[in-house]
C-alpha cells in the first residue's frame, strides 16, 4: 500500500506535513533534515525541487530555491541523495516542484526514478489537472505514485468534486488566494471556506497549506481538515541553524504543543 | 482552419497551452470563456476602433523609405507603429485588454514591462479609464529605461521593482503573476506580449493584428498588391511580429522574418536568441522554446534592448520557427545600434532599440530591386537616447 494512503488510514487528524527545499541551507542537508523531521514527529514530508522561477511561491521559498541552485542542486543530485533514504525513513515522502525541470529530465524517467527511490507522491503545481488526466495518470498509477491536486478558495464546487473524484492520497487545500509564506492568523473568510469544503464530505482527506506558521494556525487548520502543511516558517527556522537536529525538534514541538 | 493560428485547446502545433497553478485556474478560465465573445461584440468593436483612431492615431502610416530603399536596392516600407500614442505598438493591445477588463468588472490592473513601453501603454489606458495600475519592472530595466519609469509615474501608475533573478522582463513577469495569484478577484493582468497561458497569446495577437490589417490596405493603395515579398519584425515575446505577420500567415509567398536579439553574440553567454539557444519548455504558463540549462532551470538572457531581453518566445513564434514558416535571424547589439544610426541618418527617424533589430535584417538578406519589403517599426527611440549616446562617444 502507498505510504500516503496508509498514513491517512492509521491517523485520523493533526497530521503534520513539512516542506523544505532540497539543497538548502546546505547542498547535502537533505538526508539529515528528513531524518530529523521523522524523529521529531512529522507525519509526512514534501521535498522541494528548486526551480529558477517559482511562480506560486513567496519570498522565503524563492530565496531557498535560489540558494539551493547556487549550492549546486540538480535533479540528478537529488535522486543520488535519495538513493538510500528508505533504509531509515518510513514516513511518506513527496517531491514538490515545477514542471519544467521534470519535463527536461523526462517525465517517464522521473516517475520511474521516484518509484525506485521510494517516493510516494508528487505535487507539480503548474501541471494542469486536465493535462495530467489525459496524458500522465496511467504512468503515475503504474508506478504507484500519487499526484496531489490543489484546490483554492476560488475553486468551484463542481471542480472540487471533479478533482476529488480523480484524486488519490490527499487534496492540498490552499488556505487563501496567495503565494506561499503569508503570516498571521486565519480570518473568518478562510474558516468559512474550510467549513464549506469540510461539508462537501469529500472522498479524499484534505491537508491545509499556505499561511500555516505557528501553533494557532496549525490548530485551526486541523479543526477543519486532517492536518496541515508548513513550508516557509520551517525554511526560516533552518536557514541559519547551527544545529539542524535540535532546531527542527524544537520547531515541531512548538508547533504541536500549546504554550 | 489556419495551421498557424491557435487550436481549440490553446495550442500552436506543439506549443502553447495553459500551464498554470490551480490558483490561477478560475481567472484564466474566465478569460478563456469570455474573450472571443467580448471581442466580437459590436459595442466592443465600436469602442476599440474608435479609440484606435481618435486616441492612438491609427491607421499608422506605411512610409516608403526612399533613401533606405536606395541604399539596399529594393523597395522598403516602414510600418510606423512608432507614431502611435505612447510611441510603440504596445498601445493597440492595452486598449483592447482594458476594454475587456472593464467588461469583466475588474477594478485593479497589473502589468509587467521590459523596455517600459508596455508599462507606459498600460498606465496610459488605466488613466484613461480611471483604474488603479501597478506595473512590475525589473530593477535593471528601471535603470536603463528611466524616461519610461517617469512617464508611468506621471500617468499615476505604481512601478514596483522586480529584484529577483536577472532583474529584467522575465522576473517582472514572475512578480506580476504572483500579484495576480494574491488578488484573483478584482485584478486583471494585462500581459504585454504573445506569451503567457492560453488565451493570452491568441488574444494579444488578435489585438495586434490591426498592424497587418492596415498593411494590406496600404500596400494595395501603394503597390496595388496586398502581399509584400517580406515582412520583417523583431521578436522578444513577439507581439509586434505576431501582429505584423497575422494576416499573412496563410500566404506562403510572403516571407516572414523574425529578428532575435543575439546580444553580444549567440554563443557569447550574453544573448537572448531563443530560437538558436532554446529547447521546448515551460515559461509563464505556456509551452514554448525556452533558454534553459540541461536541468531545466531558466537561463538569464541578455540584450542591449530591454524589450527583447526575454528567455522565451511566444508559442506562436516557436511554432512558426519549427514549421519553417518564419525565418529567424539573430542580430547582435552592435548590429542593431548600427542600423538604428543608419535609419537616423538616412530617414530622420530614431527607432527603438528593439525595432533596430528588425532593421538590421536588411543587410542579412538579398533582395531583388522590385521586391517589396515591409519592416514593422514597432517603436520610437526616445527611451533609448542614453544608450545611443554611449555609442556616439
Short mmCIF file of C-alpha atoms in Angstrom, two decimals, chain B:
data_model
loop_
_atom_site.label_atom_id
_atom_site.label_comp_id
_atom_site.label_asym_id
_atom_site.label_seq_id
_atom_site.Cartn_x
_atom_site.Cartn_y
_atom_site.Cartn_z
CA UNK B 1 -8.62 26.40 -40.38
CA UNK B 2 -5.20 28.01 -40.42
CA UNK B 3 -2.39 25.81 -39.21
CA UNK B 4 -0.65 28.84 -37.78
CA UNK B 5 -3.48 30.06 -35.57
CA UNK B 6 -4.36 28.70 -32.16
CA UNK B 7 -6.38 25.46 -31.97
CA UNK B 8 -9.38 24.84 -29.73
CA UNK B 9 -7.13 23.55 -26.94
CA UNK B 10 -4.96 26.63 -26.93
CA UNK B 11 -2.00 25.18 -28.84
CA UNK B 12 0.02 26.22 -31.85
CA UNK B 13 1.28 22.83 -33.02
CA UNK B 14 3.37 21.56 -30.11
CA UNK B 15 3.40 24.86 -28.27
CA UNK B 16 1.07 26.89 -26.08
CA UNK B 17 -1.42 25.56 -23.55
CA UNK B 18 -2.06 26.87 -20.05
CA UNK B 19 0.48 25.51 -17.55
CA UNK B 20 -0.70 27.46 -14.55
CA UNK B 21 -1.11 26.64 -10.88
CA UNK B 22 -4.64 25.89 -9.75
CA UNK B 23 -4.61 29.30 -8.04
CA UNK B 24 -4.92 30.99 -11.42
CA UNK B 25 -7.29 28.50 -13.00
CA UNK B 26 -10.53 30.45 -12.38
CA UNK B 27 -9.04 33.68 -13.76
CA UNK B 28 -7.64 32.13 -16.89
CA UNK B 29 -10.77 30.06 -17.40
CA UNK B 30 -12.96 33.16 -17.06
CA UNK B 31 -10.88 34.91 -19.68
CA UNK B 32 -10.86 31.89 -21.98
CA UNK B 33 -14.63 31.63 -21.85
CA UNK B 34 -15.19 35.36 -22.37
CA UNK B 35 -12.53 36.83 -24.63
CA UNK B 36 -13.86 35.93 -28.06
CA UNK B 37 -17.46 36.69 -27.15
CA UNK B 38 -16.50 40.13 -25.82
CA UNK B 39 -14.00 40.91 -28.60
CA UNK B 40 -16.56 40.06 -31.26
CA UNK B 41 -19.45 42.01 -29.75
CA UNK B 42 -20.48 45.09 -31.76
CA UNK B 43 -20.18 47.54 -28.86
CA UNK B 44 -16.65 46.33 -28.10
CA UNK B 45 -15.58 46.58 -31.73
CA UNK B 46 -17.01 50.07 -31.99
CA UNK B 47 -15.31 51.35 -28.84
CA UNK B 48 -11.99 49.64 -29.71
CA UNK B 49 -11.91 51.02 -33.26
CA UNK B 50 -12.93 54.48 -32.10
CA UNK B 51 -10.09 54.64 -29.54
CA UNK B 52 -7.59 53.27 -32.04
CA UNK B 53 -8.40 56.03 -34.49
CA UNK B 54 -9.04 59.05 -32.26
CA UNK B 55 -6.83 58.27 -29.28
CA UNK B 56 -3.98 56.17 -30.67
CA UNK B 57 -3.90 57.89 -34.04
CA UNK B 58 -4.43 54.90 -36.30
CA UNK B 59 -4.04 53.94 -39.02
CA UNK B 60 -0.31 54.32 -38.59
CA UNK B 61 1.36 55.38 -41.85
CA UNK B 62 3.06 52.92 -44.17
CA UNK B 63 6.00 55.04 -45.21
CA UNK B 64 8.08 54.38 -48.33
CA UNK B 65 11.64 54.87 -47.11
CA UNK B 66 13.23 56.21 -50.27
CA UNK B 67 16.83 56.69 -49.17
CA UNK B 68 16.90 53.44 -47.21
CA UNK B 69 15.49 51.70 -50.30
CA UNK B 70 18.19 53.19 -52.49
CA UNK B 71 20.82 52.07 -50.01
CA UNK B 72 19.61 48.46 -50.00
CA UNK B 73 18.48 48.46 -53.67
CA UNK B 74 14.96 47.28 -53.00
CA UNK B 75 11.59 48.79 -52.04
CA UNK B 76 11.41 49.28 -48.29
CA UNK B 77 8.33 50.39 -46.43
CA UNK B 78 8.23 51.19 -42.74
CA UNK B 79 5.07 50.48 -40.82
CA UNK B 80 5.15 53.43 -38.47
CA UNK B 81 3.99 51.97 -35.15
CA UNK B 82 6.46 54.40 -33.59
CA UNK B 83 3.99 57.18 -34.39
CA UNK B 84 1.26 55.72 -32.20
CA UNK B 85 0.31 57.48 -29.00
CA UNK B 86 2.88 56.43 -26.35
CA UNK B 87 5.41 55.62 -29.05
CA UNK B 88 5.01 51.95 -29.84
CA UNK B 89 2.66 49.19 -30.96
CA UNK B 90 2.01 48.20 -27.33
CA UNK B 91 -0.98 50.53 -27.02
CA UNK B 92 -3.02 48.51 -29.57
CA UNK B 93 -3.09 45.65 -27.10
CA UNK B 94 -3.59 47.63 -23.91
CA UNK B 95 -6.60 49.47 -25.37
CA UNK B 96 -8.12 46.11 -26.25
CA UNK B 97 -7.39 44.49 -22.91
CA UNK B 98 -8.55 47.42 -20.78
CA UNK B 99 -11.90 47.37 -22.55
CA UNK B 100 -12.08 43.65 -21.88
CA UNK B 101 -11.12 44.14 -18.21
CA UNK B 102 -13.88 46.71 -17.77
CA UNK B 103 -16.43 44.38 -19.26
CA UNK B 104 -15.28 41.67 -16.84
CA UNK B 105 -15.86 44.12 -13.97
CA UNK B 106 -12.21 44.29 -12.86
CA UNK B 107 -11.05 47.34 -10.90
CA UNK B 108 -7.32 46.81 -10.47
CA UNK B 109 -4.87 46.44 -13.35
CA UNK B 110 -1.42 44.88 -13.21
CA UNK B 111 1.22 44.57 -15.93
CA UNK B 112 4.84 43.59 -16.46
CA UNK B 113 7.19 45.61 -18.58
CA UNK B 114 10.67 45.28 -20.07
CA UNK B 115 11.55 48.39 -22.04
CA UNK B 116 8.74 50.21 -20.31
CA UNK B 117 6.68 50.62 -23.48
CA UNK B 118 4.03 48.17 -22.36
CA UNK B 119 4.10 49.67 -18.88
CA UNK B 120 3.56 53.15 -20.28
CA UNK B 121 0.82 51.88 -22.59
CA UNK B 122 -0.89 50.19 -19.65
CA UNK B 123 -0.53 53.22 -17.36
CA UNK B 124 -2.00 55.32 -20.17
CA UNK B 125 -5.15 53.26 -20.65
CA UNK B 126 -5.61 52.98 -16.87
CA UNK B 127 -5.53 56.75 -16.60
CA UNK B 128 -7.96 56.94 -19.49
CA UNK B 129 -10.37 54.56 -17.78
CA UNK B 130 -9.73 55.67 -14.19
CA UNK B 131 -8.43 52.31 -12.99
CA UNK B 132 -5.69 51.55 -10.49
CA UNK B 133 -2.46 50.49 -12.20
CA UNK B 134 0.53 48.55 -10.84
CA UNK B 135 3.45 47.87 -13.17
CA UNK B 136 6.20 45.36 -12.37
CA UNK B 137 9.56 46.17 -13.88
CA UNK B 138 12.98 44.59 -13.41
CA UNK B 139 15.38 46.66 -11.35
CA UNK B 140 17.94 46.60 -14.19
CA UNK B 141 15.33 47.83 -16.66
CA UNK B 142 14.26 50.61 -14.29
CA UNK B 143 17.84 51.86 -14.50
CA UNK B 144 18.23 51.64 -18.26
CA UNK B 145 14.77 52.92 -19.22
CA UNK B 146 14.41 55.80 -16.78
CA UNK B 147 12.29 58.04 -19.05
CA UNK B 148 9.59 55.41 -19.26
CA UNK B 149 9.58 54.95 -15.48
CA UNK B 150 9.00 58.68 -15.13
CA UNK B 151 6.18 58.56 -17.69
CA UNK B 152 4.43 55.72 -15.85
CA UNK B 153 4.63 57.60 -12.57
CA UNK B 154 3.32 60.78 -14.17
CA UNK B 155 0.39 58.77 -15.52
CA UNK B 156 -0.44 57.67 -12.00
CA UNK B 157 0.87 54.12 -12.04
CA UNK B 158 2.78 52.46 -9.22
CA UNK B 159 6.03 50.99 -10.51
CA UNK B 160 7.22 48.02 -8.44
CA UNK B 161 10.80 46.83 -8.96
CA UNK B 162 11.41 43.11 -9.54
CA UNK B 163 14.56 42.32 -7.62
CA UNK B 164 14.98 38.57 -8.25
CA UNK B 165 16.96 36.72 -10.89
CA UNK B 166 18.27 38.81 -13.76
CA UNK B 167 16.02 41.69 -12.64
CA UNK B 168 14.60 42.06 -16.15
CA UNK B 169 11.43 41.19 -18.08
CA UNK B 170 11.24 37.52 -17.02
CA UNK B 171 11.41 38.48 -13.36
CA UNK B 172 8.91 41.30 -13.77
CA UNK B 173 6.52 38.78 -15.32
CA UNK B 174 7.03 36.39 -12.38
CA UNK B 175 6.14 39.18 -9.97
CA UNK B 176 3.05 40.18 -11.94
CA UNK B 177 1.86 36.55 -11.91
CA UNK B 178 2.43 36.37 -8.14
CA UNK B 179 0.43 39.55 -7.69
CA UNK B 180 -2.40 38.02 -9.71
CA UNK B 181 -2.34 34.90 -7.51
CA UNK B 182 -2.70 37.18 -4.48
CA UNK B 183 -5.55 39.22 -5.97
CA UNK B 184 -7.56 36.82 -8.09
CA UNK B 185 -10.95 38.50 -7.89
CA UNK B 186 -10.64 42.23 -8.55
CA UNK B 187 -7.46 42.21 -10.62
CA UNK B 188 -6.93 41.92 -14.35
CA UNK B 189 -3.48 41.12 -15.68
CA UNK B 190 -2.70 42.91 -18.96
CA UNK B 191 0.09 40.81 -20.47
CA UNK B 192 2.09 42.81 -22.97
CA UNK B 193 3.17 40.15 -25.39
CA UNK B 194 2.01 36.97 -27.09
CA UNK B 195 3.19 34.97 -24.08
CA UNK B 196 1.51 33.51 -21.01
CA UNK B 197 -1.21 30.89 -20.70
CA UNK B 198 -3.86 30.46 -23.39
CA UNK B 199 -5.84 32.61 -24.28
CA UNK B 200 -3.31 35.43 -23.84
CA UNK B 201 -1.11 34.65 -26.88
CA UNK B 202 -4.14 34.48 -29.16
CA UNK B 203 -5.86 37.49 -27.62
CA UNK B 204 -2.79 39.73 -27.84
CA UNK B 205 -2.13 38.60 -31.43
CA UNK B 206 -5.69 39.48 -32.35
CA UNK B 207 -5.39 42.96 -30.85
CA UNK B 208 -2.07 43.49 -32.64
CA UNK B 209 -3.39 42.10 -35.93
CA UNK B 210 -4.57 45.61 -36.76
CA UNK B 211 -0.96 46.16 -37.92
CA UNK B 212 -1.13 43.68 -40.80
CA UNK B 213 -4.76 44.53 -41.50
CA UNK B 214 -3.70 48.09 -42.25
CA UNK B 215 -0.56 46.98 -44.09
CA UNK B 216 -2.71 45.05 -46.54
CA UNK B 217 -4.92 48.05 -47.31
CA UNK B 218 -1.98 50.43 -47.53
CA UNK B 219 0.02 48.14 -49.79
CA UNK B 220 -2.98 47.74 -52.03
CA UNK B 221 -3.12 51.50 -52.44
CA UNK B 222 0.61 51.96 -52.89
CA UNK B 223 1.67 48.81 -54.70
CA UNK B 224 -1.66 47.54 -55.96
CA UNK B 225 -0.85 44.29 -54.16
CA UNK B 226 -1.77 43.47 -50.59
CA UNK B 227 1.05 40.95 -50.29
CA UNK B 228 4.64 42.10 -49.89
CA UNK B 229 7.64 39.83 -50.50
CA UNK B 230 8.89 40.24 -46.95
CA UNK B 231 7.55 41.27 -43.57
CA UNK B 232 10.30 41.83 -41.00
CA UNK B 233 9.74 42.33 -37.29
CA UNK B 234 11.70 41.92 -34.07
CA UNK B 235 10.79 39.23 -31.57
CA UNK B 236 11.23 39.34 -27.82
CA UNK B 237 7.98 37.78 -26.67
CA UNK B 238 6.86 38.67 -30.15
CA UNK B 239 3.71 40.79 -30.06
CA UNK B 240 4.59 43.25 -32.79
CA UNK B 241 5.74 40.40 -35.02
CA UNK B 242 2.56 38.45 -34.28
CA UNK B 243 0.52 41.48 -35.35
CA UNK B 244 2.61 42.20 -38.43
CA UNK B 245 2.53 38.54 -39.55
CA UNK B 246 -1.09 37.81 -38.62
CA UNK B 247 -2.90 38.34 -41.92
CA UNK B 248 -0.01 36.90 -43.92
CA UNK B 249 0.41 33.62 -42.06
CA UNK B 250 -1.52 31.61 -44.63
CA UNK B 251 0.13 33.28 -47.61
CA UNK B 252 3.42 31.45 -48.04
CA UNK B 253 4.52 33.81 -50.82
CA UNK B 254 5.04 36.42 -48.09
CA UNK B 255 8.33 35.67 -46.37
CA UNK B 256 8.16 36.29 -42.64
CA UNK B 257 11.38 37.32 -40.94
CA UNK B 258 11.77 37.41 -37.16
CA UNK B 259 14.74 39.33 -35.74
CA UNK B 260 16.02 37.98 -32.46
CA UNK B 261 18.45 39.61 -30.05
CA UNK B 262 21.82 37.87 -30.17
CA UNK B 263 23.19 40.27 -27.56
CA UNK B 264 26.97 40.06 -27.60
CA UNK B 265 26.82 37.04 -29.92
CA UNK B 266 24.74 33.86 -29.91
CA UNK B 267 27.36 31.77 -28.14
CA UNK B 268 28.82 34.54 -26.00
CA UNK B 269 26.76 33.60 -22.96
CA UNK B 270 25.14 37.04 -23.22
CA UNK B 271 22.29 36.51 -25.62
CA UNK B 272 18.51 36.34 -25.92
CA UNK B 273 18.39 34.41 -29.23
CA UNK B 274 15.75 31.91 -28.19
CA UNK B 275 15.29 30.07 -31.49
CA UNK B 276 19.03 29.43 -31.66
CA UNK B 277 19.56 28.57 -28.00
CA UNK B 278 16.19 27.38 -26.73
CA UNK B 279 14.63 23.97 -26.23
CA UNK B 280 10.94 23.20 -25.62
CA UNK B 281 10.00 24.07 -22.07
CA UNK B 282 7.50 25.94 -19.95
CA UNK B 283 7.70 29.59 -19.07
CA UNK B 284 4.99 31.86 -17.70
CA UNK B 285 2.26 29.34 -18.32
CA UNK B 286 2.95 28.22 -21.86
CA UNK B 287 4.98 25.57 -23.58
CA UNK B 288 7.41 27.19 -25.98
CA UNK B 289 11.05 27.43 -26.94
CA UNK B 290 12.96 28.42 -23.88
CA UNK B 291 16.57 29.15 -22.97
CA UNK B 292 17.33 26.76 -20.15
CA UNK B 293 20.01 24.61 -18.59
CA UNK B 294 20.13 20.83 -19.03
CA UNK B 295 18.48 20.67 -15.63
CA UNK B 296 15.50 22.74 -16.77
CA UNK B 297 16.44 25.96 -14.97
CA UNK B 298 15.60 29.07 -16.96
CA UNK B 299 18.67 30.88 -18.22
CA UNK B 300 19.00 34.60 -17.65
CA UNK B 301 19.06 36.26 -21.04
CA UNK B 302 20.89 39.35 -22.17
CA UNK B 303 20.21 42.00 -24.78
CA UNK B 304 21.03 45.68 -25.04
CA UNK B 305 17.35 46.07 -25.76
CA UNK B 306 15.19 45.65 -22.66
CA UNK B 307 12.17 44.74 -24.78
CA UNK B 308 13.94 41.73 -26.33
CA UNK B 309 15.64 40.60 -23.14
CA UNK B 310 13.46 37.52 -22.61
CA UNK B 311 14.48 33.82 -22.47
CA UNK B 312 11.40 32.57 -24.35
CA UNK B 313 9.25 33.49 -27.33
CA UNK B 314 5.50 33.42 -27.70
CA UNK B 315 4.26 29.91 -28.57
CA UNK B 316 3.10 31.08 -31.99
CA UNK B 317 6.68 32.00 -32.84
CA UNK B 318 8.02 28.68 -31.58
CA UNK B 319 5.56 27.08 -33.98
CA UNK B 320 6.49 29.39 -36.89
CA UNK B 321 10.13 28.55 -36.25
CA UNK B 322 9.58 24.80 -36.02
CA UNK B 323 7.48 24.68 -39.17
CA UNK B 324 9.86 26.95 -41.04
CA UNK B 325 7.06 29.40 -41.81
CA UNK B 326 9.18 32.22 -40.42
CA UNK B 327 12.91 32.65 -40.74
CA UNK B 328 14.68 33.71 -37.55
CA UNK B 329 17.72 35.95 -37.83
CA UNK B 330 19.95 36.77 -34.85
CA UNK B 331 21.11 40.36 -34.55
CA UNK B 332 23.84 41.47 -32.16
CA UNK B 333 23.76 44.61 -30.04
CA UNK B 334 26.30 46.28 -32.31
CA UNK B 335 24.43 45.42 -35.50
CA UNK B 336 21.21 46.81 -34.03
CA UNK B 337 22.83 50.06 -32.94
CA UNK B 338 24.49 50.45 -36.34
CA UNK B 339 21.13 50.03 -38.07
CA UNK B 340 19.49 52.50 -35.72
CA UNK B 341 22.12 55.12 -36.60
CA UNK B 342 21.65 54.36 -40.27
CA UNK B 343 17.91 55.00 -40.05
CA UNK B 344 18.51 58.25 -38.16
CA UNK B 345 20.87 59.47 -40.85
CA UNK B 346 19.05 58.22 -43.95
CA UNK B 347 15.45 58.84 -42.96
CA UNK B 348 15.43 61.16 -39.95
CA UNK B 349 13.74 58.56 -37.79
CA UNK B 350 15.13 57.45 -34.42
CA UNK B 351 13.96 53.86 -33.92
CA UNK B 352 13.62 51.98 -30.65
CA UNK B 353 16.48 49.56 -29.98
CA UNK B 354 14.01 46.70 -30.37
CA UNK B 355 12.92 47.85 -33.85
CA UNK B 356 16.56 48.42 -34.78
CA UNK B 357 17.00 44.63 -34.64
CA UNK B 358 14.40 44.30 -37.41
CA UNK B 359 16.18 46.98 -39.45
CA UNK B 360 19.46 45.10 -39.11
CA UNK B 361 17.98 42.19 -41.08
CA UNK B 362 18.19 44.36 -44.20
CA UNK B 363 21.91 43.73 -44.52
CA UNK B 364 21.48 39.99 -43.94
CA UNK B 365 19.07 39.26 -46.76
CA UNK B 366 19.43 39.50 -50.54
CA UNK B 367 16.60 41.45 -52.09
CA UNK B 368 15.71 41.98 -55.72
CA UNK B 369 15.19 45.60 -56.81
CA UNK B 370 11.45 45.21 -57.39
CA UNK B 371 10.74 43.29 -54.20
CA UNK B 372 8.57 44.90 -51.54
CA UNK B 373 9.91 44.72 -48.01
CA UNK B 374 7.88 45.88 -45.02
CA UNK B 375 9.65 46.49 -41.74
CA UNK B 376 7.49 46.86 -38.70
CA UNK B 377 8.97 49.87 -36.96
CA UNK B 378 7.48 48.87 -33.64
CA UNK B 379 8.59 51.83 -31.54
CA UNK B 380 10.47 55.07 -31.37
CA UNK B 381 13.86 55.54 -29.79
CA UNK B 382 13.33 58.40 -27.33
CA UNK B 383 13.53 55.96 -24.44
CA UNK B 384 16.91 54.69 -25.72
CA UNK B 385 18.70 58.01 -26.07
CA UNK B 386 21.11 57.40 -23.21
CA UNK B 387 22.12 54.03 -24.68
CA UNK B 388 22.61 55.60 -28.13
CA UNK B 389 24.62 58.46 -26.66
CA UNK B 390 27.12 55.93 -25.28
CA UNK B 391 27.80 54.80 -28.85
CA UNK B 392 28.23 58.36 -30.12
CA UNK B 393 31.19 58.96 -27.81
#
